Amino acid sequence: MKVTQHIENAQGKSLFSFEILPPLKGQNIRSIFDSIDPLMEFNPPFIDVTYHREEFEFKELGNGLLEKKIVKKRPGTVGICAAIQNKYQVDAIPHILCGGFTKEDTENFLIDIDFLGIQNVVALRGDAIKSEIYFRPEKEGHHYASELVTQIDNLNKGIYLDPDLQNSAQTDFCIGVAGYPEKHMEAPSPDSDIYFLKQKIRNGAEYIITQMFFDNKKYFDFVAKCRAEGITVPIIPGLKPIATKKQLNMIPHRFKVDLPDELIMSVVKAKDNDAVKQIGIEWCIQQSQELLKAGIPVLHYYSMGKAENIKAIAKEVF
């Protein structure tokens, strides 16, 4: 079932969903099930599965020569989605990126998941890999998420890359995209960020999932700006509980997200990471409860493969 249908069928009741990471290469599907099992009591209608680009590693060969090697550290997004739908009978939503894919790779990826009965995708540009300063698309790939959305929407219309195909089947994907309450790190301004988000909606996206935020006012302001610009699709808030002191520096640096002073000082004064984890849980519970009172259709949690703190939040909220 499509995300938009899940929201419509809920008839005003807020839904619980979460996102997982594929396991590192060398681990098996059991590690995924172990992170999902504790959360199934909250009846998630769908579970997002991230996709991770290949990284480059360099090996010294001597005499100043380097060997460039492609390393895929977290494979398995499509297989994990198939396993989730088979085991739990809930919709699995793969993330699909511009980076690391040619347009033909993208089309083949979409054909594969369509064959699996997957009806939802989240279309993302993807971040630059560690060896890049700025995002670099594949030679025959997409530069922007809006272009990727167009390709998916074209497939929904039966338009494939090969113009000579006859009687081509239409897919029926519900397309989600990312939104940034504090603007994308590369956007020159919040207004320009909304402009490009609106373009993704015009190209066929049907719902938005936000980057994490820790101040609900930023989410509400973002939604108000979107509505003022004529964006009417559901805007699902993405939430993540702080779990370690290290995240005070890592989250603002990696995601360009601000943390409220009250949360920062509570974490700074915590005696250890167990105390930090509890602070993060309580803060996220307060965020969640305020969002539920506002009638938000879905609360989406970035679990990062850790179910314990998400379960503690959900028990108080759902």
CSV table of C-alpha atoms in Angstrom, one decimal:
chain,number,residue,atom,x,y,z
A,1,MET,CA,0.0,0.0,0.0
A,2,LYS,CA,1.2,3.5,-0.7
A,3,VAL,CA,2.3,5.9,2.1
A,4,THR,CA,-0.4,8.3,1.1
A,5,GLN,CA,-3.1,5.6,1.3
A,6,HIS,CA,-1.8,4.6,4.8
A,7,ILE,CA,-2.3,8.2,5.9
A,8,GLU,CA,-5.7,8.4,4.3
A,9,ASN,CA,-6.9,5.1,5.9
A,10,ALA,CA,-5.7,6.2,9.3
A,11,GLN,CA,-8.5,8.8,9.3
A,12,GLY,CA,-6.7,11.3,11.4
A,13,LYS,CA,-4.9,8.9,13.7
A,14,SER,CA,-1.1,9.4,13.8
A,15,LEU,CA,1.1,6.5,12.6
A,16,PHE,CA,4.4,5.3,13.8
A,17,SER,CA,7.2,4.5,11.3
A,18,PHE,CA,11.0,4.2,11.4
A,19,GLU,CA,14.1,3.9,9.3
A,20,ILE,CA,16.8,1.3,9.4
A,21,LEU,CA,20.3,0.9,8.0
A,22,PRO,CA,21.4,-2.2,6.1
A,23,PRO,CA,23.9,-4.1,8.2
A,24,LEU,CA,27.6,-3.8,7.5
A,25,LYS,CA,29.0,-6.3,5.1
A,26,GLY,CA,29.7,-9.6,6.9
A,27,GLN,CA,26.5,-9.5,9.0
A,28,ASN,CA,23.3,-11.2,8.2
A,29,ILE,CA,19.6,-10.4,8.1
A,30,ARG,CA,19.2,-11.5,11.7
A,31,SER,CA,20.7,-8.2,12.9
A,32,ILE,CA,18.0,-6.4,10.9
A,33,PHE,CA,15.2,-8.5,12.4
A,34,ASP,CA,16.6,-8.0,15.9
A,35,SER,CA,16.3,-4.2,15.4
A,36,ILE,CA,12.8,-4.5,14.0
A,37,ASP,CA,11.2,-7.1,16.3
A,38,PRO,CA,10.9,-4.9,19.4
A,39,LEU,CA,9.2,-2.1,17.4
A,40,MET,CA,6.5,-4.2,15.8
A,41,GLU,CA,4.1,-3.9,18.7
A,42,PHE,CA,3.5,-0.3,17.6
A,43,ASN,CA,2.2,-1.4,14.2
A,44,PRO,CA,4.3,0.5,11.8
A,45,PRO,CA,2.6,0.6,8.4
A,46,PHE,CA,5.9,1.0,6.7
A,47,ILE,CA,9.6,0.8,7.3
A,48,ASP,CA,12.3,2.8,5.4
A,49,VAL,CA,15.5,1.1,4.4
A,50,THR,CA,18.4,3.4,3.5
A,51,TYR,CA,20.8,2.9,0.6
A,52,HIS,CA,24.5,3.5,1.0
A,53,ARG,CA,26.8,4.5,-1.8
A,54,GLU,CA,30.1,2.8,-2.6
A,55,GLU,CA,33.1,4.5,-1.0
A,56,PHE,CA,36.6,4.6,-2.5
A,57,GLU,CA,39.7,3.3,-0.6
A,58,PHE,CA,43.2,3.7,-1.8
A,59,LYS,CA,46.0,1.2,-1.3
A,60,GLU,CA,49.7,2.1,-1.6
A,61,LEU,CA,51.5,0.1,-4.3
A,62,GLY,CA,54.9,1.7,-3.8
A,63,ASN,CA,56.8,4.3,-5.7
A,64,GLY,CA,54.1,6.8,-5.0
A,65,LEU,CA,51.4,4.8,-6.8
A,66,LEU,CA,48.0,4.2,-5.4
A,67,GLU,CA,45.3,1.6,-6.3
A,68,LYS,CA,41.8,2.9,-6.2
A,69,LYS,CA,39.3,0.3,-4.9
A,70,ILE,CA,35.5,0.6,-4.7
A,71,VAL,CA,34.1,-0.6,-1.4
A,72,LYS,CA,30.4,-1.2,-0.7
A,73,LYS,CA,30.1,-1.4,3.1
A,74,ARG,CA,26.4,-1.7,3.5
A,75,PRO,CA,24.9,-3.7,0.6
A,76,GLY,CA,21.5,-5.3,0.6
A,77,THR,CA,18.8,-2.6,0.5
A,78,VAL,CA,16.6,-4.5,-2.1
A,79,GLY,CA,17.0,-7.9,-0.4
A,80,ILE,CA,16.2,-6.4,3.0
A,81,CYS,CA,13.0,-4.8,1.7
A,82,ALA,CA,11.9,-8.1,0.3
A,83,ALA,CA,12.7,-9.9,3.6
A,84,ILE,CA,10.8,-7.2,5.6
A,85,GLN,CA,7.7,-7.5,3.4
A,86,ASN,CA,7.8,-11.3,3.6
A,87,LYS,CA,8.3,-11.6,7.3
A,88,TYR,CA,6.3,-8.7,8.7
A,89,GLN,CA,3.7,-8.0,6.0
A,90,VAL,CA,4.4,-4.3,6.2
A,91,ASP,CA,5.5,-2.0,3.4
A,92,ALA,CA,9.2,-1.6,3.0
A,93,ILE,CA,10.4,1.6,1.4
A,94,PRO,CA,13.9,1.6,-0.3
A,95,HIS,CA,15.8,4.8,-0.6
A,96,ILE,CA,17.2,5.4,-4.1
A,97,LEU,CA,20.0,7.8,-4.8
A,98,CYS,CA,21.3,9.9,-7.6
A,99,GLY,CA,24.9,9.3,-6.5
A,100,GLY,CA,26.4,6.0,-7.6
A,101,PHE,CA,23.6,5.3,-10.2
A,102,THR,CA,23.4,5.8,-13.9
A,103,LYS,CA,20.0,6.4,-15.3
A,104,GLU,CA,20.0,2.9,-16.6
A,105,ASP,CA,21.0,1.6,-13.1
A,106,THR,CA,18.1,3.5,-11.7
A,107,GLU,CA,15.6,2.1,-14.2
A,108,ASN,CA,16.8,-1.5,-13.5
A,109,PHE,CA,16.6,-0.9,-9.7
A,110,LEU,CA,13.0,0.3,-10.1
A,111,ILE,CA,12.1,-2.6,-12.3
A,112,ASP,CA,13.5,-5.0,-9.7
A,113,ILE,CA,11.5,-3.5,-6.8
A,114,ASP,CA,8.4,-3.3,-8.9
A,115,PHE,CA,8.6,-7.0,-9.5
A,116,LEU,CA,8.8,-7.5,-5.7
A,117,GLY,CA,5.5,-5.6,-5.2
A,118,ILE,CA,7.2,-2.6,-3.6
A,119,GLN,CA,5.0,0.5,-4.1
A,120,ASN,CA,6.9,3.2,-2.4
A,121,VAL,CA,10.4,4.8,-2.8
A,122,VAL,CA,12.2,7.7,-1.3
A,123,ALA,CA,14.2,9.6,-4.0
A,124,LEU,CA,17.3,11.4,-2.7
A,125,ARG,CA,20.3,13.0,-4.3
A,126,GLY,CA,22.6,11.6,-1.7
A,127,ASP,CA,25.6,13.1,-0.1
A,128,ALA,CA,29.2,13.4,-1.3
A,129,ILE,CA,31.3,10.4,-0.4
A,130,LYS,CA,34.3,10.8,1.9
A,131,SER,CA,36.7,11.2,-0.9
A,132,GLU,CA,34.7,14.1,-2.4
A,133,ILE,CA,34.4,17.7,-1.2
A,134,TYR,CA,31.2,18.2,-3.2
A,135,PHE,CA,28.6,15.8,-4.6
A,136,ARG,CA,29.6,14.4,-8.0
A,137,PRO,CA,27.0,12.6,-10.1
A,138,GLU,CA,27.7,9.5,-12.2
A,139,LYS,CA,28.6,10.4,-15.8
A,140,GLU,CA,25.2,9.1,-17.0
A,141,GLY,CA,23.4,9.8,-13.8
A,142,HIS,CA,21.2,12.5,-12.2
A,143,HIS,CA,22.6,15.7,-10.7
A,144,TYR,CA,19.5,16.5,-8.7
A,145,ALA,CA,16.7,14.6,-6.8
A,146,SER,CA,14.2,16.5,-8.9
A,147,GLU,CA,15.6,14.7,-12.0
A,148,LEU,CA,15.4,11.4,-10.3
A,149,VAL,CA,11.8,12.0,-9.3
A,150,THR,CA,11.0,12.8,-13.0
A,151,GLN,CA,12.5,9.4,-14.1
A,152,ILE,CA,10.4,7.5,-11.5
A,153,ASP,CA,7.3,9.5,-12.5
A,154,ASN,CA,8.0,8.7,-16.2
A,155,LEU,CA,8.2,5.0,-15.4
A,156,ASN,CA,4.8,5.4,-13.6
A,157,LYS,CA,3.6,6.6,-17.0
A,158,GLY,CA,5.2,3.7,-18.9
A,159,ILE,CA,8.0,5.9,-20.3
A,160,TYR,CA,11.3,4.0,-20.2
A,161,LEU,CA,14.8,5.1,-21.3
A,162,ASP,CA,14.4,3.0,-24.5
A,163,PRO,CA,12.0,5.0,-26.7
A,164,ASP,CA,11.5,2.0,-29.0
A,165,LEU,CA,9.8,-0.2,-26.3
A,166,GLN,CA,6.3,-1.1,-27.3
A,167,ASN,CA,3.3,-1.6,-24.9
A,168,SER,CA,5.6,-0.9,-21.9
A,169,ALA,CA,4.1,-1.6,-18.5
A,170,GLN,CA,3.5,1.3,-16.1
A,171,THR,CA,4.8,1.2,-12.5
A,172,ASP,CA,2.8,2.6,-9.7
A,173,PHE,CA,5.3,4.1,-7.2
A,174,CYS,CA,4.4,6.6,-4.5
A,175,ILE,CA,7.4,8.9,-4.4
A,176,GLY,CA,8.8,10.4,-1.2
A,177,VAL,CA,11.4,13.1,-1.0
A,178,ALA,CA,13.5,14.8,1.7
A,179,GLY,CA,12.7,18.2,3.2
A,180,TYR,CA,14.9,20.3,5.4
A,181,PRO,CA,13.4,22.4,8.2
A,182,GLU,CA,16.8,24.1,8.7
A,183,LYS,CA,17.5,24.0,4.9
A,184,HIS,CA,19.8,21.7,3.0
A,185,MET,CA,23.5,22.2,3.9
A,186,GLU,CA,24.2,23.3,0.3
A,187,ALA,CA,21.2,25.5,-0.3
A,188,PRO,CA,22.1,29.2,-0.4
A,189,SER,CA,19.0,30.2,1.5
A,190,PRO,CA,15.8,28.7,3.1
A,191,ASP,CA,13.6,30.2,0.4
A,192,SER,CA,15.7,28.6,-2.4
A,193,ASP,CA,15.5,25.3,-0.6
A,194,ILE,CA,11.7,25.5,-0.6
A,195,TYR,CA,11.8,26.5,-4.3
A,196,PHE,CA,13.7,23.3,-5.2
A,197,LEU,CA,11.5,21.2,-2.9
A,198,LYS,CA,8.4,22.5,-4.8
A,199,GLN,CA,10.1,21.5,-8.0
A,200,LYS,CA,10.3,17.9,-6.7
A,201,ILE,CA,6.6,18.0,-5.9
A,202,ARG,CA,5.8,19.3,-9.4
A,203,ASN,CA,7.8,16.5,-10.9
A,204,GLY,CA,5.8,13.8,-9.1
A,205,ALA,CA,6.7,13.5,-5.5
A,206,GLU,CA,3.7,12.7,-3.2
A,207,TYR,CA,5.0,13.1,0.3
A,208,ILE,CA,8.0,14.6,2.2
A,209,ILE,CA,10.0,13.2,5.1
A,210,THR,CA,12.1,15.8,6.9
A,211,GLN,CA,15.7,15.8,8.1
A,212,MET,CA,15.9,15.4,11.9
A,213,PHE,CA,15.3,18.4,14.0
A,214,PHE,CA,15.3,19.0,17.7
A,215,ASP,CA,13.1,22.1,17.9
A,216,ASN,CA,9.5,21.6,16.8
A,217,LYS,CA,9.1,25.3,16.0
A,218,LYS,CA,11.5,24.8,13.1
A,219,TYR,CA,9.3,22.0,11.8
A,220,PHE,CA,6.1,24.0,12.2
A,221,ASP,CA,7.7,27.1,10.5
A,222,PHE,CA,8.9,24.9,7.7
A,223,VAL,CA,5.4,23.4,7.1
A,224,ALA,CA,3.9,26.9,7.1
A,225,LYS,CA,6.4,28.0,4.4
A,226,CYS,CA,5.7,25.0,2.3
A,227,ARG,CA,1.9,25.5,2.6
A,228,ALA,CA,2.3,29.2,1.7
A,229,GLU,CA,4.2,28.1,-1.5
A,230,GLY,CA,1.4,25.8,-2.5
A,231,ILE,CA,2.9,22.5,-1.3
A,232,THR,CA,0.0,20.4,-0.1
A,233,VAL,CA,1.5,16.9,0.2
A,234,PRO,CA,2.0,15.3,3.7
A,235,ILE,CA,5.1,16.4,5.5
A,236,ILE,CA,6.3,13.7,7.8
A,237,PRO,CA,8.6,14.8,10.6
A,238,GLY,CA,11.8,12.8,11.1
A,239,LEU,CA,12.9,12.4,14.7
A,240,LYS,CA,16.1,11.1,16.3
A,241,PRO,CA,16.9,10.9,20.0
A,242,ILE,CA,20.3,12.0,21.1
A,243,ALA,CA,22.2,9.0,22.6
A,244,THR,CA,25.8,10.0,23.2
A,245,LYS,CA,27.8,13.2,24.1
A,246,LYS,CA,29.7,12.8,20.9
A,247,GLN,CA,26.6,13.6,18.9
A,248,LEU,CA,26.5,17.1,20.3
A,249,ASN,CA,29.3,17.9,17.8
A,250,MET,CA,28.7,15.2,15.2
A,251,ILE,CA,25.1,16.0,14.4
A,252,PRO,CA,25.6,19.8,13.7
A,253,HIS,CA,28.7,19.0,11.7
A,254,ARG,CA,27.4,16.2,9.6
A,255,PHE,CA,23.7,17.3,9.2
A,256,LYS,CA,23.9,21.1,9.7
A,257,VAL,CA,21.2,20.8,12.3
A,258,ASP,CA,21.0,23.2,15.4
A,259,LEU,CA,20.5,21.8,18.9
A,260,PRO,CA,18.5,23.8,21.5
A,261,ASP,CA,20.6,25.2,24.3
A,262,GLU,CA,18.5,23.5,26.9
A,263,LEU,CA,19.2,20.1,25.3
A,264,ILE,CA,22.9,20.8,24.9
A,265,MET,CA,23.4,21.8,28.5
A,266,SER,CA,21.5,18.8,29.8
A,267,VAL,CA,23.7,16.5,27.8
A,268,VAL,CA,26.9,18.4,28.8
A,269,LYS,CA,26.0,18.0,32.5
A,270,ALA,CA,25.1,14.3,32.2
A,271,LYS,CA,27.5,12.0,34.1
A,272,ASP,CA,27.7,9.3,31.4
A,273,ASN,CA,26.1,8.1,28.1
A,274,ASP,CA,23.4,6.2,29.9
A,275,ALA,CA,22.2,9.5,31.3
A,276,VAL,CA,22.6,11.1,27.9
A,277,LYS,CA,20.4,8.4,26.4
A,278,GLN,CA,17.7,9.0,28.9
A,279,ILE,CA,17.8,12.7,28.2
A,280,GLY,CA,17.5,12.0,24.5
A,281,ILE,CA,14.5,9.8,25.1
A,282,GLU,CA,12.7,12.3,27.3
A,283,TRP,CA,13.4,15.1,24.8
A,284,CYS,CA,12.1,13.1,21.9
A,285,ILE,CA,9.0,12.1,23.9
A,286,GLN,CA,8.2,15.8,24.4
A,287,GLN,CA,8.7,16.5,20.7
A,288,SER,CA,6.5,13.6,19.7
A,289,GLN,CA,3.7,14.4,22.1
A,290,GLU,CA,3.6,18.0,20.8
A,291,LEU,CA,3.6,16.9,17.2
A,292,LEU,CA,0.7,14.4,17.9
A,293,LYS,CA,-1.3,17.2,19.5
A,294,ALA,CA,-0.9,19.1,16.3
A,295,GLY,CA,-2.4,16.3,14.3
A,296,ILE,CA,0.7,15.3,12.4
A,297,PRO,CA,-0.2,12.2,10.3
A,298,VAL,CA,3.0,10.1,10.8
A,299,LEU,CA,6.0,10.3,13.2
A,300,HIS,CA,9.1,8.9,11.6
A,301,TYR,CA,12.1,7.8,13.7
A,302,TYR,CA,15.7,7.4,12.7
A,303,SER,CA,16.5,4.3,14.6
A,304,MET,CA,20.1,3.8,13.2
A,305,GLY,CA,19.5,0.1,13.9
A,306,LYS,CA,19.0,0.7,17.7
A,307,ALA,CA,15.6,-0.3,18.8
A,308,GLU,CA,15.9,0.3,22.6
A,309,ASN,CA,15.5,4.1,22.8
A,310,ILE,CA,12.9,4.2,20.0
A,311,LYS,CA,10.8,1.6,21.8
A,312,ALA,CA,11.0,3.6,25.1
A,313,ILE,CA,9.7,6.7,23.2
A,314,ALA,CA,7.0,4.8,21.4
A,315,LYS,CA,5.7,3.3,24.6
A,316,GLU,CA,5.0,6.8,26.0
A,317,VAL,CA,3.6,8.2,22.8
A,318,PHE,CA,1.6,5.6,20.9
